[in-house]
Coordinates of C-alpha atoms in Angstrom, one line a residue:
M1 CA -0.2 -14.1 -15.3
T2 CA 3.5 -13.8 -15.6
I3 CA 5.3 -13.0 -12.4
G4 CA 8.9 -11.7 -12.3
I5 CA 11.3 -12.1 -9.4
P6 CA 14.4 -9.9 -10.0
K7 CA 17.6 -10.2 -8.0
E8 CA 17.7 -7.4 -5.4
I9 CA 20.4 -4.8 -6.2
K10 CA 20.2 -2.6 -3.1
V11 CA 23.6 -2.6 -1.4
Q12 CA 24.1 -5.9 0.5
E13 CA 20.5 -7.0 0.2
G14 CA 20.5 -10.7 0.3
R15 CA 16.8 -11.4 0.4
V16 CA 14.7 -12.6 -2.5
A17 CA 11.0 -12.0 -2.9
M18 CA 9.9 -15.6 -3.2
T19 CA 11.0 -19.0 -2.2
P20 CA 10.7 -22.1 -4.4
A21 CA 7.7 -23.2 -2.4
G22 CA 6.0 -19.9 -3.3
V23 CA 6.9 -20.3 -6.9
Y24 CA 5.3 -23.8 -6.9
E25 CA 2.1 -22.4 -5.5
L26 CA 1.9 -20.1 -8.5
T27 CA 3.1 -22.5 -11.2
R28 CA 0.7 -25.3 -10.1
R29 CA -2.1 -22.8 -10.7
G30 CA -1.0 -22.2 -14.2
H31 CA 0.9 -19.0 -13.8
I32 CA 4.4 -18.3 -15.3
V33 CA 7.1 -17.3 -12.8
C34 CA 10.4 -15.9 -14.1
V35 CA 13.3 -15.7 -11.6
Q36 CA 16.5 -13.9 -12.4
K37 CA 19.6 -16.0 -12.3
N38 CA 21.1 -16.4 -8.8
A39 CA 18.4 -14.2 -7.3
G40 CA 18.1 -16.6 -4.3
L41 CA 21.7 -17.5 -3.8
E42 CA 22.3 -15.4 -0.7
S43 CA 19.2 -16.8 0.9
N44 CA 20.5 -20.3 0.3
L45 CA 18.1 -20.9 -2.5
P46 CA 19.9 -22.0 -5.7
D47 CA 18.4 -21.8 -9.2
E48 CA 18.0 -25.6 -9.3
R49 CA 15.3 -25.4 -6.6
Y50 CA 13.4 -22.8 -8.5
V51 CA 13.6 -24.8 -11.7
K52 CA 12.2 -27.9 -9.9
A53 CA 9.3 -25.6 -8.7
G54 CA 8.5 -24.7 -12.3
A55 CA 10.2 -21.4 -12.6
E56 CA 12.0 -20.1 -15.7
I57 CA 15.4 -18.7 -15.0
L58 CA 16.3 -15.6 -16.9
N59 CA 19.8 -14.1 -17.1
T60 CA 19.2 -10.4 -16.7
I61 CA 17.0 -8.0 -14.8
E62 CA 16.0 -6.4 -18.1
E63 CA 14.5 -9.7 -19.2
I64 CA 12.6 -10.1 -16.0
Y65 CA 11.0 -6.6 -16.3
A66 CA 10.2 -7.1 -20.0
R67 CA 8.4 -10.4 -19.5
A68 CA 6.5 -9.9 -16.3
D69 CA 3.0 -8.6 -15.8
M70 CA 3.7 -8.3 -12.1
I71 CA 7.1 -7.7 -10.4
V72 CA 7.4 -9.1 -6.9
K73 CA 10.4 -7.6 -5.0
V74 CA 11.7 -7.0 -1.5
K75 CA 13.1 -3.5 -1.6
E76 CA 12.0 -0.5 -3.6
P77 CA 13.2 -0.2 -7.2
Q78 CA 16.7 1.4 -7.5
E79 CA 17.4 4.2 -9.9
S80 CA 18.9 1.8 -12.5
E81 CA 15.5 0.0 -12.5
F82 CA 13.3 3.0 -13.1
S83 CA 13.6 2.9 -16.9
L84 CA 12.7 -0.8 -17.0
I85 CA 9.2 -0.4 -15.4
R86 CA 6.3 -0.4 -17.9
K87 CA 3.0 1.5 -17.8
K88 CA 0.3 -0.6 -16.0
Q89 CA 2.9 -3.1 -14.8
I90 CA 2.2 -4.2 -11.2
L91 CA 4.9 -3.7 -8.7
F92 CA 4.5 -5.4 -5.3
T93 CA 7.2 -4.6 -2.8
F94 CA 8.3 -2.4 0.1
F95 CA 8.3 1.2 -1.2
H96 CA 8.3 3.6 1.8
F97 CA 7.4 6.4 -0.5
A98 CA 6.9 9.1 2.1
S99 CA 10.6 9.5 2.7
D100 CA 11.7 9.3 -1.0
Q101 CA 10.6 12.1 -3.3
I102 CA 12.8 10.8 -6.2
L103 CA 11.4 7.3 -6.1
T104 CA 7.8 8.6 -5.8
E105 CA 8.1 10.9 -8.7
A106 CA 9.7 8.2 -10.8
M107 CA 6.9 5.7 -10.1
V108 CA 4.3 8.4 -10.9
R109 CA 6.0 9.0 -14.3
S110 CA 6.2 5.2 -15.0
G111 CA 2.4 4.8 -15.0
A112 CA 2.8 1.5 -13.0
V113 CA 0.6 0.2 -10.3
C114 CA 2.6 0.3 -7.0
I115 CA 1.3 -1.8 -4.2
A116 CA 3.3 -1.3 -1.0
Y117 CA 3.8 -4.1 1.5
E118 CA 4.1 -1.6 4.3
T119 CA 0.6 -0.2 4.0
V120 CA -1.4 -3.4 3.5
M121 CA -3.6 -3.3 6.6
D122 CA -6.0 -5.9 7.9
S123 CA -9.4 -5.3 9.6
N124 CA -7.7 -5.1 13.0
G125 CA -5.3 -2.4 12.0
G126 CA -2.4 -4.9 11.7
L127 CA 0.2 -4.8 9.0
P128 CA 0.6 -8.4 7.9
L129 CA 3.4 -7.8 5.4
L130 CA 5.4 -5.4 7.5
T131 CA 5.1 -7.4 10.7
P132 CA 7.6 -10.3 9.9
M133 CA 10.3 -7.8 8.8
S134 CA 9.6 -5.7 11.9
E135 CA 10.1 -8.7 14.0
V136 CA 13.4 -9.4 12.4
A137 CA 14.5 -5.7 12.6
G138 CA 13.5 -5.4 16.2
R139 CA 15.5 -8.4 17.3
L140 CA 18.5 -7.5 15.1
S141 CA 18.5 -3.9 16.5
V142 CA 19.5 -5.3 19.9
Q143 CA 22.2 -7.6 18.4
Q144 CA 23.7 -4.6 16.6
G145 CA 23.3 -2.4 19.6
A146 CA 25.2 -4.9 21.8
K147 CA 28.0 -5.1 19.2
Y148 CA 28.4 -1.4 18.8
L149 CA 28.5 -0.8 22.5
E150 CA 31.8 -2.7 22.5
R151 CA 34.9 -0.6 22.9
P152 CA 36.6 -1.8 19.6
Q153 CA 33.5 -0.6 17.8
G154 CA 33.7 2.9 19.4
G155 CA 31.1 2.2 22.0
K156 CA 31.1 2.7 25.8
G157 CA 32.4 -0.8 26.5
V158 CA 29.2 -1.9 28.2
L159 CA 27.8 -5.4 28.3
L160 CA 24.0 -5.3 27.9
G161 CA 23.3 -7.8 30.6
G162 CA 26.1 -6.8 33.0
V163 CA 27.5 -9.4 35.4
P164 CA 26.9 -10.1 39.1
G165 CA 28.0 -7.0 41.0
V166 CA 28.0 -4.8 37.9
K167 CA 24.8 -3.2 36.7
P168 CA 23.3 -4.0 33.2
A169 CA 23.0 -1.6 30.4
D170 CA 20.1 0.9 30.2
V171 CA 18.1 0.4 27.0
V172 CA 15.5 2.9 25.9
I173 CA 13.0 1.8 23.1
I174 CA 10.8 4.5 21.6
G175 CA 7.7 2.9 20.2
A176 CA 5.9 -0.2 21.5
G177 CA 4.7 -1.7 18.2
V178 CA 6.1 -4.9 16.6
V179 CA 9.6 -3.6 16.4
G180 CA 9.6 -2.2 19.9
F181 CA 8.1 -5.3 21.4
N182 CA 10.7 -7.6 19.8
A183 CA 13.5 -5.3 20.7
A184 CA 12.3 -5.3 24.3
M185 CA 12.1 -9.0 24.5
M186 CA 15.6 -9.5 23.1
A187 CA 17.2 -6.8 25.3
S188 CA 15.4 -8.0 28.4
G189 CA 16.4 -11.6 27.6
L190 CA 20.0 -10.5 27.6
G191 CA 19.5 -9.0 31.0
A192 CA 19.4 -5.3 30.2
K193 CA 17.3 -2.8 32.0
V194 CA 14.7 -1.8 29.5
K195 CA 12.3 1.2 29.3
I196 CA 9.8 1.1 26.4
L197 CA 7.8 4.2 25.5
D198 CA 4.6 4.7 23.7
I199 CA 1.5 7.1 23.7
N200 CA -1.0 4.2 23.6
L201 CA -1.9 3.5 27.2
N202 CA -3.7 0.3 26.3
R203 CA -0.6 -1.0 24.6
L204 CA 1.5 -0.1 27.6
R205 CA -0.9 -1.8 30.0
Y206 CA -0.7 -5.0 27.9
L207 CA 3.1 -4.9 27.8
S208 CA 3.2 -4.3 31.6
E209 CA 1.3 -7.6 32.0
I210 CA 3.4 -9.8 29.7
M211 CA 6.9 -8.3 29.9
P212 CA 9.6 -9.5 32.3
A213 CA 10.3 -7.6 35.4
N214 CA 13.3 -5.8 33.9
V215 CA 11.1 -4.0 31.4
E216 CA 9.4 -0.8 32.5
T217 CA 6.7 0.9 30.4
V218 CA 6.8 4.7 30.1
Y219 CA 4.3 7.1 28.6
S220 CA 6.0 8.9 25.7
T221 CA 6.5 12.6 25.9
K222 CA 9.3 14.8 24.6
M223 CA 10.5 15.4 28.2
A224 CA 10.4 11.7 29.0
I225 CA 12.5 10.9 26.0
S226 CA 15.0 13.6 26.7
E227 CA 15.4 12.6 30.4
L228 CA 15.8 8.9 29.6
A229 CA 18.2 9.4 26.7
K230 CA 20.7 11.2 29.0
T231 CA 21.5 8.0 30.9
A232 CA 20.8 5.4 28.2
D233 CA 23.5 3.2 26.8
L234 CA 21.4 2.1 23.8
V235 CA 18.4 4.0 22.3
I236 CA 16.3 2.2 19.7
G237 CA 13.9 4.3 17.5
A238 CA 10.9 2.1 16.6
T239 CA 8.1 4.6 15.7
L240 CA 5.6 4.1 12.8
Q241 CA 3.0 6.2 11.2
V242 CA 1.6 4.0 8.4
G243 CA 2.7 5.3 5.0
M244 CA 3.9 8.6 6.4
K245 CA 7.2 10.2 7.3
A246 CA 8.3 9.4 10.9
P247 CA 8.4 12.3 13.4
H248 CA 11.7 13.4 14.8
L249 CA 11.5 12.5 18.5
V250 CA 15.3 12.6 19.4
T251 CA 16.7 16.0 18.5
R252 CA 20.3 17.1 17.9
E253 CA 20.2 19.0 21.2
M254 CA 19.4 15.8 23.1
L255 CA 22.6 14.2 21.7
K256 CA 24.7 16.8 23.5
E257 CA 23.4 15.6 26.8
M258 CA 24.1 11.9 26.2
T259 CA 27.3 10.1 27.1
P260 CA 29.8 9.7 24.3
G261 CA 29.8 6.1 23.0
T262 CA 26.1 5.7 23.4
V263 CA 24.5 3.8 20.5
I264 CA 21.3 4.9 18.8
I265 CA 19.6 2.7 16.3
D266 CA 16.9 4.1 14.0
V267 CA 14.7 1.3 12.8
S268 CA 12.4 4.0 11.4
V269 CA 15.0 5.1 8.9
D270 CA 12.9 3.7 5.9
Q271 CA 10.2 6.2 6.8
G272 CA 12.7 9.1 7.2
G273 CA 13.9 8.3 10.7
C274 CA 12.7 9.4 14.2
F275 CA 16.1 10.9 15.1
E276 CA 16.8 14.4 13.8
T277 CA 20.4 13.4 12.9
T278 CA 19.4 10.2 11.0
H279 CA 20.5 9.6 7.4
P280 CA 20.3 6.2 5.7
T281 CA 23.4 3.9 5.9
T282 CA 24.1 0.5 4.4
H283 CA 25.5 -2.8 5.7
V284 CA 28.8 -1.9 4.1
N285 CA 29.1 1.3 6.2
P286 CA 26.4 0.9 8.8
T287 CA 27.4 3.6 11.4
Y288 CA 28.5 7.2 11.7
V289 CA 29.1 9.5 14.7
V290 CA 27.4 12.7 15.6
D291 CA 28.5 14.6 18.8
G292 CA 30.1 11.4 20.1
I293 CA 27.0 9.3 19.6
I294 CA 27.1 6.2 17.4
H295 CA 24.3 6.1 14.8
Y296 CA 23.2 2.9 13.2
C297 CA 20.7 3.7 10.5
V298 CA 20.8 0.8 8.0
A299 CA 17.7 1.0 5.8
N300 CA 17.4 -2.7 5.2
I301 CA 18.3 -4.3 8.6
P302 CA 16.6 -7.7 7.8
G303 CA 18.8 -8.0 4.7
A304 CA 21.6 -9.0 7.0
V305 CA 19.9 -12.3 7.8
P306 CA 18.4 -13.2 4.4
V307 CA 18.0 -16.9 5.1
T308 CA 15.6 -16.1 7.9
S309 CA 14.1 -13.0 6.4
T310 CA 13.3 -14.4 2.9
R311 CA 11.3 -17.3 4.4
A312 CA 9.4 -15.1 6.9
L313 CA 8.5 -12.5 4.2
T314 CA 7.3 -15.1 1.7
N315 CA 5.1 -16.8 4.3
A316 CA 3.3 -13.5 4.7
T317 CA 3.2 -12.2 1.1
M318 CA 2.3 -15.4 -0.8
P319 CA -1.5 -15.3 -0.2
Y320 CA -1.6 -11.8 -1.5
V321 CA 0.6 -12.6 -4.5
I322 CA -1.7 -15.5 -5.4
T323 CA -4.8 -13.2 -5.0
L324 CA -3.3 -10.7 -7.4
A325 CA -2.2 -13.3 -9.9
E326 CA -5.6 -15.1 -9.9
N327 CA -7.8 -12.0 -10.0
G328 CA -5.7 -9.1 -11.4
W329 CA -5.0 -6.1 -9.3
Q330 CA -8.3 -4.2 -9.7
K331 CA -10.6 -7.1 -8.8
A332 CA -8.2 -8.2 -6.0
C333 CA -8.1 -4.8 -4.4
M334 CA -11.9 -4.4 -4.7
S335 CA -12.6 -7.7 -3.0
H336 CA -9.8 -7.5 -0.4
P337 CA -9.9 -4.2 1.6
D338 CA -6.5 -5.0 3.2
L339 CA -4.9 -5.3 -0.2
K340 CA -6.6 -2.1 -1.3
Q341 CA -4.8 -0.3 1.5
G342 CA -1.5 -1.2 -0.2
L343 CA -2.3 0.8 -3.3
N344 CA 0.0 3.8 -3.2
I345 CA 0.4 4.9 -6.8
V346 CA -1.9 3.9 -9.7
E347 CA -1.1 4.7 -13.3
G348 CA 0.4 8.2 -12.5
D349 CA -1.8 9.1 -9.5
V350 CA -0.8 9.1 -5.8
V351 CA -3.7 7.3 -4.2
F352 CA -2.4 7.0 -0.6
K353 CA -3.1 10.2 1.3
G354 CA -0.2 9.8 3.8
V355 CA 2.3 9.7 0.9
A356 CA 0.7 12.7 -0.8
D357 CA 0.7 14.7 2.4
S358 CA 4.2 13.8 3.3
L359 CA 5.6 14.9 -0.1
N360 CA 3.1 17.7 -0.9
L361 CA 1.9 15.9 -4.0
P362 CA -1.7 15.8 -5.4
Y363 CA -3.8 13.1 -3.9
K364 CA -6.5 11.2 -5.9
E365 CA -8.7 8.6 -4.2
W366 CA -8.7 5.4 -6.1
R367 CA -12.1 4.1 -7.3
N368 CA -12.6 1.2 -9.6

């Protein structure tokens, strides 16, 4: 199989979908890997390393799409890429279709096979390809929150950990999954007073046992969120409904009761966001203000640390890329139920129910 690795063109996206080590695992099995020129540069992976691993370096993104049977990416195709995608071509990347009607309809029209990292699910209900980026995003959300709480950034001028004699910041984390857990660990490690909310009591019990004393678990209700948000210095939205649009848990009305200069970070923005006032931002212009509240809603948070993120992502995706390359997508999905869960669009049909329901599109169950 010929695998194509294009350079990411989303604004300030420095990740690349495969490291030279990953390329070597494919080329030594007899597959052809085409990497776009300078695709790995921002991840500190120059073309020379890819060549040594057996890759072919192609100059343009058009050449990559034209040559490849399977495109392996990090972020969803951008509009300038839509026309390059061929019928029955495999696309393996993050898509987050449920919050993007234009992208979804374009992929339906393309006739491609779209396998989404974010819905690949193992037998335990884990999300092995989303998890590493959720770990990065959770940790980065606290770093960004600490920065934007600084007065020069428009924040309250509060230090997360406080100092002796001065109380630490109040951090509220909505969602106790991978993002929420990593955010809580970072915030508590910096000395903040953390409250983490979820509706899964077993998860809350587990976190109560392992988290430091400055982390308090709270059962999530609309009233609990509203009350805690009033006194929070930093609110992190970390909810997830697999393959579906995120619910709005912080409303516009709640913002009016929060203190100006409070920072809210919506890590769920890829799935539409869990704050009513969320709209996607970029690393170039990461924040905006609504009712005095600073919103950070960057849709590719891990792209800020591509050296770390690229390696973490490749570690997770490589076994699946190899399986697809060795077996073809149909056989691979039939023999690997976790990979089958990643099928979102197949040759013009939406085959993931959460996407179809979120966008009011026809759903067709995929059967080989």
